[in-house]
């Protein structure tokens, strides 16, 4: 059975802190790993990673994949209250672009 | 540009009732999916479709049915609702061979 595990489950930080969210996976037929941000409703896409060691960046967010050790990290620098959300890691497996999701990390950024 | 539209946004059902959750997308995506999200959990795949007339089971299909008669629409049918089906349901679509899923705003369903 495909498995995606995220840690920590929840995190409270002060505005301006840097956070690292973890995602490890055990799946058959890995194709890609994706990060989503979920605020109140629908998840929104952040990154897709397919190759080891290549960092993807978007503003204060960055992510990297290690296909040998089967994990990915999502870094957020200089956090803001608007970063408060659930961050979901998902792994694409097999055909039809099906995603297996982790349980998510709930991040709360306080003033 | 509507993207993925789900209706209704909220619904309360009594045990044993049936209902259909509607999902439509206007991006001409081949692939469509239904996920459910329970509190504190990630999303679990219920059913998916790779094109009109083709559907397949995901991880948690029991108690649900789907159909895909057009590229745009992918309704999810709940027969004989049970309290275990209380959840938030998300419909999503992707372009052919692209895993970047676009999600609808979700349907919060409570079965009492």
Coordinates of C-alpha atoms in Angstrom, one line a residue:
Chain A
X1 CA 0.0 0.0 0.0
X2 CA 1.3 3.4 -0.9
X3 CA 2.1 5.6 2.0
X4 CA 3.0 9.3 2.5
X5 CA 3.9 10.6 5.9
X6 CA 4.3 14.2 6.9
X7 CA 5.9 15.7 10.0
X8 CA 5.3 17.6 12.1
X9 CA 1.5 17.3 12.3
X10 CA 1.3 20.8 13.5
X11 CA 3.5 23.7 14.2
X12 CA 3.2 27.1 15.8
X13 CA 5.8 29.8 15.0
X14 CA 6.3 33.5 15.3
X15 CA 6.2 35.8 12.3
X16 CA 9.6 36.0 10.8
X17 CA 10.7 32.5 11.7
X18 CA 11.9 29.9 9.2
X19 CA 10.1 26.6 9.1
X20 CA 10.9 23.2 7.5
X21 CA 8.1 20.8 6.7
X22 CA 8.9 17.1 6.0
X23 CA 7.4 14.5 3.7
X24 CA 8.5 10.9 3.4
X25 CA 7.0 8.4 1.1
X26 CA 6.9 4.7 0.4
X27 CA 5.2 4.0 -2.9
X28 CA 5.3 1.8 -6.0
X29 CA 5.8 3.5 -9.3
X30 CA 6.8 7.0 -8.2
X31 CA 6.3 9.7 -10.8
X32 CA 6.4 13.0 -9.0
X33 CA 5.9 14.7 -5.7
X34 CA 3.6 17.7 -5.2
X35 CA 3.1 20.3 -2.4
X36 CA -0.2 22.0 -1.9
X37 CA -1.4 24.7 0.5
X38 CA -4.9 24.4 1.9
X39 CA -6.4 27.4 3.6
X40 CA -10.1 27.3 4.3
X41 CA -11.2 25.4 1.3
X42 CA -9.6 23.8 -1.8
X43 CA -5.9 22.9 -1.9
X44 CA -3.9 25.2 -4.2
X45 CA -0.8 24.0 -6.0
X46 CA 2.7 25.1 -4.9
X47 CA 5.4 22.8 -6.4
X48 CA 5.9 19.7 -8.4
X49 CA 9.2 17.8 -8.1
X50 CA 10.4 15.0 -10.2
X51 CA 14.2 15.1 -10.1
X52 CA 16.4 14.7 -7.0
X53 CA 18.5 17.6 -5.8
X54 CA 16.9 20.3 -7.9
X55 CA 15.4 23.1 -5.7
X56 CA 12.2 24.7 -6.7
X57 CA 11.6 28.2 -5.5
X58 CA 8.7 30.6 -5.4
X59 CA 9.3 33.7 -3.3
X60 CA 9.9 32.7 0.3
X61 CA 8.9 29.1 -0.4
X62 CA 11.3 26.4 -1.6
X63 CA 11.3 22.7 -1.9
X64 CA 13.6 19.9 -2.7
X65 CA 13.3 16.2 -3.4
X66 CA 15.6 13.3 -2.5
X67 CA 14.6 10.2 -4.5
X68 CA 17.3 8.0 -2.9
X69 CA 16.1 8.7 0.7
X70 CA 12.5 9.0 -0.4
X71 CA 11.7 12.4 1.1
X72 CA 11.0 16.0 0.4
X73 CA 11.2 19.2 2.4
X74 CA 9.3 22.4 2.1
X75 CA 11.0 25.5 3.5
X76 CA 9.3 28.8 4.3
X77 CA 11.5 31.7 5.2
X78 CA 10.5 34.9 7.0
X79 CA 7.0 33.5 7.7
X80 CA 4.0 35.7 7.6
X81 CA 0.5 35.3 9.2
X82 CA -0.8 34.6 5.7
X83 CA 1.3 31.5 5.6
X84 CA -1.0 29.9 8.2
X85 CA -2.6 26.9 6.5
X86 CA -2.4 23.2 6.1
X87 CA 0.5 22.1 3.8
X88 CA -0.2 18.9 2.0
X89 CA 2.3 16.6 0.4
X90 CA 1.1 14.2 -2.4
X91 CA 2.9 11.6 -4.5
X92 CA 1.8 10.8 -8.0
X93 CA 1.9 7.1 -8.7
X94 CA 1.1 4.9 -11.7
X95 CA -1.0 6.1 -14.6
X96 CA -3.9 8.6 -14.6
X97 CA -2.0 11.1 -12.4
X98 CA -3.5 9.7 -9.2
X99 CA -2.3 11.3 -6.0
X100 CA -1.7 9.8 -2.6
X101 CA -1.8 12.4 0.1
X102 CA -0.1 12.7 3.4
X103 CA -2.2 13.9 6.4
X104 CA -0.8 17.4 6.2
X105 CA 1.1 19.8 8.5
X106 CA -1.0 22.5 10.1
X107 CA 1.1 25.6 10.3
X108 CA 0.1 28.6 12.5
X109 CA 2.1 31.8 12.3
X110 CA 1.5 34.2 15.2
X111 CA 2.4 37.8 15.6
Chain B
X1 CA -12.8 31.3 -15.9
X2 CA -14.7 29.0 -13.5
X3 CA -12.3 26.1 -13.3
X4 CA -13.8 23.2 -11.3
X5 CA -17.3 23.9 -9.8
X6 CA -19.0 21.7 -7.2
X7 CA -22.5 21.8 -5.9
X8 CA -23.9 21.9 -3.3
X9 CA -21.4 23.6 -0.9
X10 CA -23.1 22.1 2.2
X11 CA -25.6 19.3 2.7
X12 CA -27.1 17.4 5.7
X13 CA -28.5 14.0 4.9
X14 CA -30.3 11.5 7.0
X15 CA -29.0 7.9 7.3
X16 CA -30.2 5.9 4.3
X17 CA -30.9 8.9 2.1
X18 CA -29.2 9.2 -1.3
X19 CA -27.8 12.2 -3.1
X20 CA -25.6 13.3 -6.0
X21 CA -22.7 15.7 -5.7
X22 CA -22.2 17.6 -8.9
X23 CA -18.9 18.5 -10.4
X24 CA -18.2 20.3 -13.7
X25 CA -14.9 21.7 -15.2
X26 CA -14.5 24.0 -18.1
X27 CA -10.8 23.4 -18.7
X28 CA -11.3 20.5 -21.2
X29 CA -9.3 18.3 -18.8
X30 CA -9.3 14.6 -19.6
X31 CA -8.8 13.4 -16.0
X32 CA -11.2 13.9 -13.1
X33 CA -11.2 12.7 -9.5
X34 CA -13.3 12.6 -6.4
X35 CA -11.5 12.8 -3.0
X36 CA -12.8 12.9 0.5
X37 CA -11.1 14.6 3.4
X38 CA -11.9 13.6 7.0
X39 CA -10.9 15.9 9.9
X40 CA -7.1 15.8 10.5
X41 CA -6.5 13.6 7.6
X42 CA -5.2 14.0 4.1
X43 CA -7.3 13.5 1.0
X44 CA -8.3 10.0 0.0
X45 CA -9.2 9.0 -3.6
X46 CA -12.7 7.7 -4.1
X47 CA -13.1 7.3 -7.9
X48 CA -11.4 8.7 -10.9
X49 CA -11.9 9.0 -14.6
X50 CA -9.5 9.3 -17.5
X51 CA -12.1 10.3 -20.1
X52 CA -15.8 10.2 -21.0
X53 CA -17.2 6.7 -20.4
X54 CA -14.2 5.5 -18.4
X55 CA -14.2 5.3 -14.6
X56 CA -12.2 3.4 -12.0
X57 CA -12.1 2.8 -8.3
X58 CA -9.7 4.6 -6.0
X59 CA -8.7 3.8 -2.4
X60 CA -12.1 4.2 -0.7
X61 CA -14.9 3.5 -3.3
X62 CA -17.4 1.6 -1.1
X63 CA -20.8 3.3 -0.8
X64 CA -20.2 5.5 -3.8
X65 CA -20.8 5.4 -7.6
X66 CA -19.7 7.7 -10.4
X67 CA -20.4 8.2 -14.1
X68 CA -18.7 10.2 -16.8
X69 CA -20.9 10.8 -19.8
X70 CA -19.2 14.1 -20.9
X71 CA -15.7 15.5 -20.6
X72 CA -17.0 18.3 -18.4
X73 CA -19.1 16.5 -15.8
X74 CA -18.2 13.9 -13.2
X75 CA -21.1 13.4 -10.6
X76 CA -20.6 11.4 -7.4
X77 CA -23.6 9.4 -6.2
X78 CA -24.0 8.4 -2.5
X79 CA -26.5 5.5 -2.1
X80 CA -27.8 4.8 1.4
X81 CA -25.9 7.4 3.3
X82 CA -24.1 6.4 6.5
X83 CA -22.5 8.5 9.3
X84 CA -19.1 7.2 8.1
X85 CA -19.6 9.3 4.9
X86 CA -19.6 12.5 6.8
X87 CA -16.7 14.3 5.3
X88 CA -15.6 17.1 2.9
X89 CA -15.7 16.0 -0.7
X90 CA -13.4 17.5 -3.3
X91 CA -13.6 17.1 -7.0
X92 CA -10.5 17.8 -9.1
X93 CA -9.3 17.6 -12.6
X94 CA -5.9 17.5 -14.4
X95 CA -4.8 17.9 -18.0
X96 CA -3.6 14.8 -19.8
X97 CA -0.4 13.4 -18.1
X98 CA -0.1 16.3 -15.7
X99 CA -0.4 15.7 -12.0
X100 CA -1.1 19.3 -11.1
X101 CA -4.7 18.9 -9.9
X102 CA -7.2 21.8 -9.9
X103 CA -9.7 21.5 -7.1
X104 CA -13.3 22.6 -6.6
X105 CA -14.2 24.4 -3.4
X106 CA -15.5 21.3 -1.7
X107 CA -18.8 20.0 -0.5
X108 CA -19.2 19.6 3.3
X109 CA -21.6 16.6 3.9
X110 CA -23.0 15.6 7.2
X111 CA -24.9 12.4 7.6
X112 CA -27.1 12.2 10.8

